[in-house]
Coordinates of C-alpha atoms in Angstrom, one line a residue:
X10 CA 166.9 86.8 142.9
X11 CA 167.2 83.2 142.8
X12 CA 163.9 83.1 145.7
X13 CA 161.9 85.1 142.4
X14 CA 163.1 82.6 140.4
X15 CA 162.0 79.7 142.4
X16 CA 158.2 81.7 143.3
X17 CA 157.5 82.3 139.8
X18 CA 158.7 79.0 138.2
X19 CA 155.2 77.2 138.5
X20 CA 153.6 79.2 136.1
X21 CA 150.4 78.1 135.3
X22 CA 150.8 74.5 136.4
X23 CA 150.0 72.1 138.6
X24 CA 153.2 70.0 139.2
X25 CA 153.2 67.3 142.2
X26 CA 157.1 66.0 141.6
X27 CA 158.3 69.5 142.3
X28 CA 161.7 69.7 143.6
X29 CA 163.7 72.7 142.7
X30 CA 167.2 73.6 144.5
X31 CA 168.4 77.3 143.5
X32 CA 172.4 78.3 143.8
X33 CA 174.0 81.6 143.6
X34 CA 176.6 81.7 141.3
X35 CA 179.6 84.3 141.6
X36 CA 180.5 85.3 138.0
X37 CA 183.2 87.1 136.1
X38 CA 180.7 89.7 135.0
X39 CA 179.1 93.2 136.2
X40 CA 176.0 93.4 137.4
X41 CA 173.1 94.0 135.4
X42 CA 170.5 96.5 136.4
X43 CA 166.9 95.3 137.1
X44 CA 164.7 96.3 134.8
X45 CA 161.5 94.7 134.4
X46 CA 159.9 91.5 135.7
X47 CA 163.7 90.5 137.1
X48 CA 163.9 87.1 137.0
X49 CA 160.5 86.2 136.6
X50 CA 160.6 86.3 132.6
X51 CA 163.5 83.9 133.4
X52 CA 161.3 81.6 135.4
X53 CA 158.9 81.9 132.8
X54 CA 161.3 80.8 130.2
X55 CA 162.8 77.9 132.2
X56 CA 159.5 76.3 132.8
X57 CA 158.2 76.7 129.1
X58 CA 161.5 75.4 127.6
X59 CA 160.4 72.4 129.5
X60 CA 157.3 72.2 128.8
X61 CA 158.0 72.2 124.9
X62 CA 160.9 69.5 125.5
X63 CA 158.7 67.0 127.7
X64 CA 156.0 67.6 124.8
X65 CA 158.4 66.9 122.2
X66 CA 159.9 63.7 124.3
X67 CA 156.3 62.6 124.4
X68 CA 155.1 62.9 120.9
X69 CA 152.1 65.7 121.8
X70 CA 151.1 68.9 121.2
X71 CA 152.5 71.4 123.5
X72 CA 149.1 72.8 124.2
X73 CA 147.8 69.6 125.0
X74 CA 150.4 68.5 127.5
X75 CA 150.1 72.2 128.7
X76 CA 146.4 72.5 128.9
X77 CA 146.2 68.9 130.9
X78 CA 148.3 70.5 134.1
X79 CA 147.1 73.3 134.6
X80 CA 145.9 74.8 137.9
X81 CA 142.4 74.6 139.0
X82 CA 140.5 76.8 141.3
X83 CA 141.5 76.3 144.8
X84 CA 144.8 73.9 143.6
X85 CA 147.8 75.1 146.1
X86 CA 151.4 76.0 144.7
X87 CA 154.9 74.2 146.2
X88 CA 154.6 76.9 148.9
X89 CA 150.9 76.1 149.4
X90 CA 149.5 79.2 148.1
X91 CA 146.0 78.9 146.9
X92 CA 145.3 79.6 144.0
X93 CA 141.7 81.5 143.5
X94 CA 140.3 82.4 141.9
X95 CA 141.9 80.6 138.6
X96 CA 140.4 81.6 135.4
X97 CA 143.3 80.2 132.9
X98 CA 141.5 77.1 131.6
X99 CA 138.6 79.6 130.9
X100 CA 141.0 82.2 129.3
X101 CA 142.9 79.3 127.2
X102 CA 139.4 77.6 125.5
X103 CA 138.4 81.4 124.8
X104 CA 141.2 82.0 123.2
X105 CA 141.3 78.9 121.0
X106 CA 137.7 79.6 120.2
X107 CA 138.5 83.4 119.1
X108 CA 141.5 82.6 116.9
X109 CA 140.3 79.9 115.6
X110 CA 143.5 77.8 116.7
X111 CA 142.3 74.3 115.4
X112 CA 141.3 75.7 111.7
X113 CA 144.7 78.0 111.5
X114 CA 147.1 74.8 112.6
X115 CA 145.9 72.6 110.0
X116 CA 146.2 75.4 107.3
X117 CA 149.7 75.7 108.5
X118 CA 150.7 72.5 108.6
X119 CA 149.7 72.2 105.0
X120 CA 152.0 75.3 104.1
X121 CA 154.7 73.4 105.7
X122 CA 154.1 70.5 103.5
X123 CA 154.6 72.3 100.4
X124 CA 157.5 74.6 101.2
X125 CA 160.9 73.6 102.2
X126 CA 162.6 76.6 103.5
X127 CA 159.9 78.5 105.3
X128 CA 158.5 77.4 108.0
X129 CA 155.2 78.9 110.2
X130 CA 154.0 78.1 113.4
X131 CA 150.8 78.7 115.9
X132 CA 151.6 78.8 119.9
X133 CA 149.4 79.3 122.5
X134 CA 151.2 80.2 125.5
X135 CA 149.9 80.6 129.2
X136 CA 150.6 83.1 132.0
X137 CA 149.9 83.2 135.5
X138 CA 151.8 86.5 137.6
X139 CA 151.8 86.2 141.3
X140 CA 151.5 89.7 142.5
X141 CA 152.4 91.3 145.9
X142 CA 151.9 94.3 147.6
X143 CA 155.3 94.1 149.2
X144 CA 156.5 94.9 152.9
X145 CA 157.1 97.9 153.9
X146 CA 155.7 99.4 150.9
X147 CA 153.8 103.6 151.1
X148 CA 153.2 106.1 149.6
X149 CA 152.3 109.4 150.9
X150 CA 150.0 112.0 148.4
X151 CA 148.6 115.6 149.2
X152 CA 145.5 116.8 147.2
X153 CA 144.4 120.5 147.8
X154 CA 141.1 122.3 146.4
X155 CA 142.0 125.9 145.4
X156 CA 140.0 129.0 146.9
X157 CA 140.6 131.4 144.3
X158 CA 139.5 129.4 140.7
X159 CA 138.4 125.8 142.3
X160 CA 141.4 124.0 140.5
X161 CA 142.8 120.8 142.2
X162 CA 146.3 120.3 142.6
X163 CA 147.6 116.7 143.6
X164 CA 151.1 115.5 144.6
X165 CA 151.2 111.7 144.7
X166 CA 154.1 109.2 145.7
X167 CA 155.0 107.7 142.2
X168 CA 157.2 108.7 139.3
X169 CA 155.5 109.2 135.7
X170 CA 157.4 106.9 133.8
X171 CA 155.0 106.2 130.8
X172 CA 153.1 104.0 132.8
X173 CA 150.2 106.3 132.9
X174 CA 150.2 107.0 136.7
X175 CA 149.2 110.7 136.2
X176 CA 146.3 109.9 134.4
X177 CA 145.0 106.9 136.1
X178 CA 145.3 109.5 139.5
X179 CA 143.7 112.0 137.6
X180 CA 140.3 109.7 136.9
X181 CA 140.4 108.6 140.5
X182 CA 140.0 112.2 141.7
X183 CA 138.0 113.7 139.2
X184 CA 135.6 110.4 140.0
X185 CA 135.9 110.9 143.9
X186 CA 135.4 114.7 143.7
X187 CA 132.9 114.6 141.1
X188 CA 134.8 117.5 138.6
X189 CA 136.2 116.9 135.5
X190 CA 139.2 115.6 134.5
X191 CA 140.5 119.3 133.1
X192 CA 140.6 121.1 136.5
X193 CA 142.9 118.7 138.2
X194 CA 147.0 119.3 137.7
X195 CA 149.5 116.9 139.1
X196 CA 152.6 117.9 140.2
X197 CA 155.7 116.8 140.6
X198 CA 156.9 114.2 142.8
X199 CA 159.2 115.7 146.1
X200 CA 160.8 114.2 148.8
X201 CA 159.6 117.3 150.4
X202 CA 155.5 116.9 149.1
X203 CA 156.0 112.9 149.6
X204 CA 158.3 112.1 151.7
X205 CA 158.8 108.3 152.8
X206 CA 157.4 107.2 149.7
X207 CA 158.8 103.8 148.3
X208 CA 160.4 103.1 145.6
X209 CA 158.0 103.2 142.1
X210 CA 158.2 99.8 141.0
X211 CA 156.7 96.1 140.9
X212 CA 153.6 97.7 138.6
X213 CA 152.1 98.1 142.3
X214 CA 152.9 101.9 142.6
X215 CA 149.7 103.2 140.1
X216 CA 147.2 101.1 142.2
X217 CA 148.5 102.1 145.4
X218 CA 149.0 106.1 144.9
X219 CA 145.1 106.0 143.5
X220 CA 144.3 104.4 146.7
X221 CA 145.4 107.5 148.4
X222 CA 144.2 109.8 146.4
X223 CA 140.7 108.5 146.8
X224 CA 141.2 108.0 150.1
X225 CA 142.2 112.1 150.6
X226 CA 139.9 112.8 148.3
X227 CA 137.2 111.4 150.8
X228 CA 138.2 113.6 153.3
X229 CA 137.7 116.7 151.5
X230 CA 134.3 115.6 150.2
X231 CA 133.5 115.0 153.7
X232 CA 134.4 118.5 154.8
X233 CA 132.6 119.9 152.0
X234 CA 129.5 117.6 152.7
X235 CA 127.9 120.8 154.3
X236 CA 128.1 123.4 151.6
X237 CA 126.2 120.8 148.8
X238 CA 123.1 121.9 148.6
X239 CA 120.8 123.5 146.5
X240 CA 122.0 121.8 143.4
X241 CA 125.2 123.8 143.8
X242 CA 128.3 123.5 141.1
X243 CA 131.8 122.5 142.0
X244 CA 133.0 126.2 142.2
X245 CA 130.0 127.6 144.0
X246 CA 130.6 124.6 146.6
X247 CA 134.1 125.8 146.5
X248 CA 133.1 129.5 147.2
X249 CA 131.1 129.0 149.9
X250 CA 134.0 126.5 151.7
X251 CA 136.0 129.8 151.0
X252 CA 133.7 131.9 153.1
X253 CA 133.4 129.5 155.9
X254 CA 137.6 129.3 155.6
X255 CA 137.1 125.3 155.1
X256 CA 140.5 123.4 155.2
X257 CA 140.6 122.4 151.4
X258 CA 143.9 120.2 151.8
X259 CA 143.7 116.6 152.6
X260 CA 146.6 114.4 152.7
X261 CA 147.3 110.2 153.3
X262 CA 149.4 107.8 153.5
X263 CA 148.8 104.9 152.1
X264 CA 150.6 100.9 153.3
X265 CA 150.9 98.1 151.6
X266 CA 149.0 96.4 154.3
X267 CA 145.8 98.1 153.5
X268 CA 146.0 97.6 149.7
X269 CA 144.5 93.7 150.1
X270 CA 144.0 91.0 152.4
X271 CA 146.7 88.8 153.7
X272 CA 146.3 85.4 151.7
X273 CA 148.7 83.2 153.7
X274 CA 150.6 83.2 150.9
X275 CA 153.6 84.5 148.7
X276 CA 151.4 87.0 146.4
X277 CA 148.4 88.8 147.3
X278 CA 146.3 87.7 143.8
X279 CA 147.5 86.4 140.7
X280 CA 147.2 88.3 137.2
X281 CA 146.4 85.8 133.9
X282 CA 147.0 85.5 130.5
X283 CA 147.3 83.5 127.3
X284 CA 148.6 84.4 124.1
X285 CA 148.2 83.3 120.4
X286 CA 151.7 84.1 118.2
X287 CA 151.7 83.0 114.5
X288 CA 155.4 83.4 113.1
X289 CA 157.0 82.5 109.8
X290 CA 160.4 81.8 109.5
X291 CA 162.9 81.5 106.8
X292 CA 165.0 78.9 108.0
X293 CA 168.2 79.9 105.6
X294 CA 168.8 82.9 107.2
X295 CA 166.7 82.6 110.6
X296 CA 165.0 85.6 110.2
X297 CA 161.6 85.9 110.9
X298 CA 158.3 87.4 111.1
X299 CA 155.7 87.4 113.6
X300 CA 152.6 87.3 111.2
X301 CA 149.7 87.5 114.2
X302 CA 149.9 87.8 118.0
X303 CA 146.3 87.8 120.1
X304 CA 146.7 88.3 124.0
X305 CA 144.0 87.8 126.1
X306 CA 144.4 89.4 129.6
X307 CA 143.2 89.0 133.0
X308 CA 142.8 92.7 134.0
X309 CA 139.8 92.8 136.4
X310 CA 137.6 96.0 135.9
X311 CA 140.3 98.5 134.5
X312 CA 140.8 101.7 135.9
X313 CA 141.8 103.3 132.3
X314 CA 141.3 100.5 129.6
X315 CA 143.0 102.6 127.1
X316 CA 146.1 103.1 129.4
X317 CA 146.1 99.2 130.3
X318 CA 145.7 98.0 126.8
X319 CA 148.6 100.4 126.0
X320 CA 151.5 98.6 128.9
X321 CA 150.2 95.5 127.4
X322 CA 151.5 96.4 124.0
X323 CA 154.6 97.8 125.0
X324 CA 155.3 94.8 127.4
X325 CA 154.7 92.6 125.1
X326 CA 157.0 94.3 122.5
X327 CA 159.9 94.7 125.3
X328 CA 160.0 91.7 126.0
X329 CA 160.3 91.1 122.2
X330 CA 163.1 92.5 122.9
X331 CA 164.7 90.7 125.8
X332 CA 163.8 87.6 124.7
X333 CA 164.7 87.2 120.7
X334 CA 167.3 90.2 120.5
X335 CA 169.5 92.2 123.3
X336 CA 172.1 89.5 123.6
X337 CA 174.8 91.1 125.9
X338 CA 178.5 89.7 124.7
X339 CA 181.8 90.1 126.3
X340 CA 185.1 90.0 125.3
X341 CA 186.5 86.9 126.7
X342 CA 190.1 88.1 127.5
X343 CA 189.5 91.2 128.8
X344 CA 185.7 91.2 129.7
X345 CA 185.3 94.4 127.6
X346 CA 181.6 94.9 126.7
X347 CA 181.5 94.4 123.4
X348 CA 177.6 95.0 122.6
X349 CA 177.7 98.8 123.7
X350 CA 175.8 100.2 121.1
X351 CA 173.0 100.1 118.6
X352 CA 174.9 98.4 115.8
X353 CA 176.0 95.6 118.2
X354 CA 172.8 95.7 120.7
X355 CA 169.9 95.2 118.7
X356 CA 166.6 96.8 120.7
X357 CA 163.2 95.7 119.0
X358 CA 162.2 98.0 116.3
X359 CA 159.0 98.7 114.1
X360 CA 159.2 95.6 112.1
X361 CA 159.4 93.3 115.4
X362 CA 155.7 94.0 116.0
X363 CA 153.9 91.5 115.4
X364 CA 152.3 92.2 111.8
X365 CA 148.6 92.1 113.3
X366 CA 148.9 92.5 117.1
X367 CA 145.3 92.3 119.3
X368 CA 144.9 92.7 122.6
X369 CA 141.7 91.9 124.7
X370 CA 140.9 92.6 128.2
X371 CA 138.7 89.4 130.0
X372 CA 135.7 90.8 131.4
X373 CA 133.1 90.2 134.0
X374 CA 136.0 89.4 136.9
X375 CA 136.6 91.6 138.9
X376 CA 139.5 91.7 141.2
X377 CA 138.2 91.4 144.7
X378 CA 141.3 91.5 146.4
X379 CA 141.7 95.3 145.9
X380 CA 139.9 98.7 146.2
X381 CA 138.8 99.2 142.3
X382 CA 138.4 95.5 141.4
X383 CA 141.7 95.9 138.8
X384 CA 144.7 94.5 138.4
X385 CA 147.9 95.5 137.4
X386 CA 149.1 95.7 133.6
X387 CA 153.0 96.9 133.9
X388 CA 155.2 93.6 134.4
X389 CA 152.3 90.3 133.6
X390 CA 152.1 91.1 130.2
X391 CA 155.6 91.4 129.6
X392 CA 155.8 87.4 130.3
X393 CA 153.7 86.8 127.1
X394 CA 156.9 87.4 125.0
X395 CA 157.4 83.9 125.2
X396 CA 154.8 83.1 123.0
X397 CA 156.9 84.6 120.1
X398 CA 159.6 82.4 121.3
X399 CA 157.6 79.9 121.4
X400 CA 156.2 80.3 118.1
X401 CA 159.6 80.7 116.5
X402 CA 161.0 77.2 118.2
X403 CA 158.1 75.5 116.7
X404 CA 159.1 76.7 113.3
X405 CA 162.7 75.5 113.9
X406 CA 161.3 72.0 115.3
X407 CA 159.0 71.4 112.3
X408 CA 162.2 72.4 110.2
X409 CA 163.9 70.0 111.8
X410 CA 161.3 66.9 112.4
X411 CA 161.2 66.8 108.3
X412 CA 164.6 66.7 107.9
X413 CA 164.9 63.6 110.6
X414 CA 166.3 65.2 113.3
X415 CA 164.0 64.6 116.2
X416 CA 166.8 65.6 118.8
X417 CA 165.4 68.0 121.7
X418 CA 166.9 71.5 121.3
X419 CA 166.5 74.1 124.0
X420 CA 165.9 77.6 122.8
X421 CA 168.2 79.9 124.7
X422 CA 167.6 83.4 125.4
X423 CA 167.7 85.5 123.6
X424 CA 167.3 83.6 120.9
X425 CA 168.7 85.8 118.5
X426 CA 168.3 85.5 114.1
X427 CA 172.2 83.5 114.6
X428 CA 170.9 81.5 117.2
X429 CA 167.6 80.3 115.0
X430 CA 169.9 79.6 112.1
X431 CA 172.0 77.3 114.1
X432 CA 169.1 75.9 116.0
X433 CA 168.0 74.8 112.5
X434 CA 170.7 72.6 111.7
X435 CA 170.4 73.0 107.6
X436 CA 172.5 70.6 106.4
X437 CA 174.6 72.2 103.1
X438 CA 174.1 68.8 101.1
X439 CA 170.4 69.8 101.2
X440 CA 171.5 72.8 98.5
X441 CA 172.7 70.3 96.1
X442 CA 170.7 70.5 93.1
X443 CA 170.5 66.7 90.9

C-alpha cells in the first residue's frame, strides 16, 4: 500500500523538490478491508492538506498557489510518467467560469464579515487519477444467439455490484449486434461460464468485460455476415443461421495487455477532475452544511452517461463519508472496537448531500488510449470528497484568522463534527456578554 500511496501523491502537480520516503508501520490494530480507492484518497488528502498549509504559510489563496503548479501537457511525474494529454488547467478556468467562483467569494466573504458564529466557504479542488489496466488482469465472456426466439444470452467476467456493468455490457452488444437492448439477458457470473476471470475491481472491470463482449460479438456478426441480405430482420437472419446450423456462440477472453498501449509508465491514462464545494458552518457546535457542490469530470465519450453520472454521485457521497464521518475508535486497553454500530459509526446519510449537488461530464475528449474513447467513473470521483473537506477547513480557518489565531492546523481525517469544533478553537471568554 505504501507504493499507492507514494504513485498517487502528486496529484495534479508539478513538484521539482520531490522527495518522498514511505515506511511500513506494524500496528496494534486489525486489518482493515480495502474498499475503494485504498490509499489513494489518502494520498490525495496528504498532498492537499499541504497545499492548504503552504497557502496559508504564504498569505495566498489556495487556488492560486494550486492553480500555479499544476501539470502541463507533456510535464513528467517523479517516476517520469508523461502526462498527456493534461486537460486540468482547462477543466479548473471552466469551472470557475460556470460557478461563478470570483462573484460567489466576495459574497461570502461579506457574510463572514457580518456574522460571528457562522462561517461559509468556496473551494475549488483538483483531481488527477492515474489509471491502470493491471498485470495479469482477464476476463473471459460467452455470448450465444438463440435458434428458437433470437434472444441473446451473455455471461461476462464481472460481478454486478451497482456499478452498472450489466447495463453498460448490454449497450455494447445490442450496439455490436444491431438488436435492441430488450432481447439481450445477462446471466450470472460462474467460475464454470468464466472461468480465470480476475478479480472485479480497480473500476477497470466494466471497460474490460465490454471489450469482450464486443469483441465476441464480432465474431458472430461475422458468421452471420452471409445470411444479411435482402433487408432481413434480426430474427429472420437468425432463422436462416438456424437452417444452415450456424454456430451462434462466440466466446473471448479478454487481457489487460490489449485494453491500451504501454505508456512507459505507472498508469495507462489519467482520469480528471475539479470540484466546486460551498459549505456553511456553525462554528459552536461544528456542524455543517454543504450548501453547493459542482464536479466537473474528465470522462471521455461515455459509454452510458446516465450510469457514469450516477458512480460520480455516489462516489462523491462515499467519500463524504470516509472523509468527514466513519471514524473507527478503539478501546485503548483492550483494543475492543468500540464503533461497531450505527449509533457509534456514523455512515453519510440524506442530509450529507450536498444541498444542490451538479455533476457535468467534459466533452469533446475522447479517450484515445482505449477501445470506446471512455474512461472510467468508479474510484476518480470518489477523490473529489476532498473538496467538502476542503471547504469545511476554510470555514474553520476564516473562524480562526478573525479571532487572531493564524496558527496552521491540519485537518485530520475524518474530520468529524468533534473534530471541527476543536479545530475551531472558540475561546469561552468570547460568550461573555458586557
Amino acid at each position: 500500500m505504501t507504493d499507492v500511496v507514494v504513485h498517487w501523491l502528486d496529484n495534479v502537480y508539478l513538484i521539482p523538490n520531490w522527495d518522498v520516503k514511505a515506511f511500513k508501520c506494524k500496528t496494534n490494530q486489525p486489518n482493515h478491508t480495502y474498499i475503494r480507492t485504498p490509499g489513494i484518497v489518502s494520498a490525495m488528502h496528504i498532498i492537499e492538506q499541504i497545499v492548504g498549509s503552504l497557502a496559508a504559510k504564504l498569505g495566498v489563496s489556495h487556488e492560486q498557489l494550486r492553480e500555479a503548479n499544476f501539470y502541463k501537457d507533456g510535464d513528467k511525474t517523479p517516476f517520469n510518467q508523461v502526462v498527456s494529454p493534461c486537460y486540468i488547467t482547462d477543466m479548473w478556468n471552466q469551472m470557475k467560469k460556470s460557478v461563478s467562483f470570483d462573484d460567489r467569494s466576495e459574497e461570502i466573504s461579506a457574510f463572514n464579515a457580518s456574522n460571528k458564529w457562522t462561517k461559509k466557504a468556496i473551494t475549488l479542488t483538483p483531481v488527477r487519477y492515474g489509471c491502470a489496466f493491471w498485470p495479469g488482469t482477464s476476463f473471459l465472456t460467452h455470448v450465444s444467439v438463440n435458434y428458437s426466439d433470437a434472444s441473446v444470452a451473455i455471461a461476462h467476467g464481472g460481478v454486478e455490484l451497482g456499478q452498472g456493468i450489466n447495463t453498460k455490457v448490454v449497450q455494447v452488444a445490442a450496439q455490436a449486434l444491431g438488436v435492441s437492448m430488450d432481447n439481450i439477458k445477462i446471466h450470472p457470473t460462474s467460475t464454470s461460464y468464466n472461468a480465470n476471470s480476475s478479480t472485479t475491481g480497480g473500476s477497470i472491470t466494466s471497460d474490460m468485460n465490454c471489450v469482450a463482449v464486443k469483441k465476441a460479438c464480432d465474431i458472430l456478426v461475422a458468421r452471420m455476415a452471409p445470411f444479411k441480405k435482402d433487408g432481413k430482420e434480426w430474427k429472420e437472419i437468425v432463422t436462416a443461421c438456424a437452417k444452415a446450423q450456424v454456430d451462434l456462440h462466440a466466446k473471448y477472453f479478454v487481457v489487460n495487455s490489449e485494453m491500451s498501449p504501454a505508456t512507459g509508465g505507472f498508469f495507462n491514462f489519467d482520469v480528471f477532475g475539479a470540484a466546486c464545494t460551498e459549505a456553511e458552518l456553525d462554528v459552536l457546535t461544528g456542524n455543517y452544511i454543504i450548501r453547493q457542490m459542482n464536479v466537473l469530470y474528465d470522462c471521455g465519450t461515455s459509454i452510458s452517461p446516465e450510469i457514469d453520472v450516477g458512480q460520480i454521485e455516489g462516489a462523491v457521497v462515499m467519500g463524504i463519508g470516509l472523509l468527514l464521518h466513519e471514524e473507527v475508535k478503539y478501546d485503548m486497553t483492550t483494543g475492543r472496537m468500540l464503533t461497531n454500530n450505527t449509533w457509534k459509526y456514523h455512515v453519510p446519510m440524506n442530509s450529507d448531500i450536498p444541498e444542490n449537488f451538479q455533476v457535468d461530464l467534459l466533452r469533446g475528449h475522447p479517450n484515445k488510449a482505449v477501445h470506446y474513447g471512455n474512461k472510467i467513473t468508479a474510484e476518480p470521483p470518489f477523490l473529489l470528497a476532498e473538496s467538502a473537506v476542503e471547504s469545511i477547513s476554510r470555514c474553520v480557518y476564516e473562524f480562526r484568522r478573525e479571532n487572531g489565531n493564524t496558527d496552521v492546523f491540519i485537518a485530520d481525517a475524518p474530520f468529524t463534527v468533534e473534530k471541527i469544533h476543536l479545530a475551531c478553537a472558540v475561546d469561552a471568554k468570547k460568550f461573555i456578554v458586557q
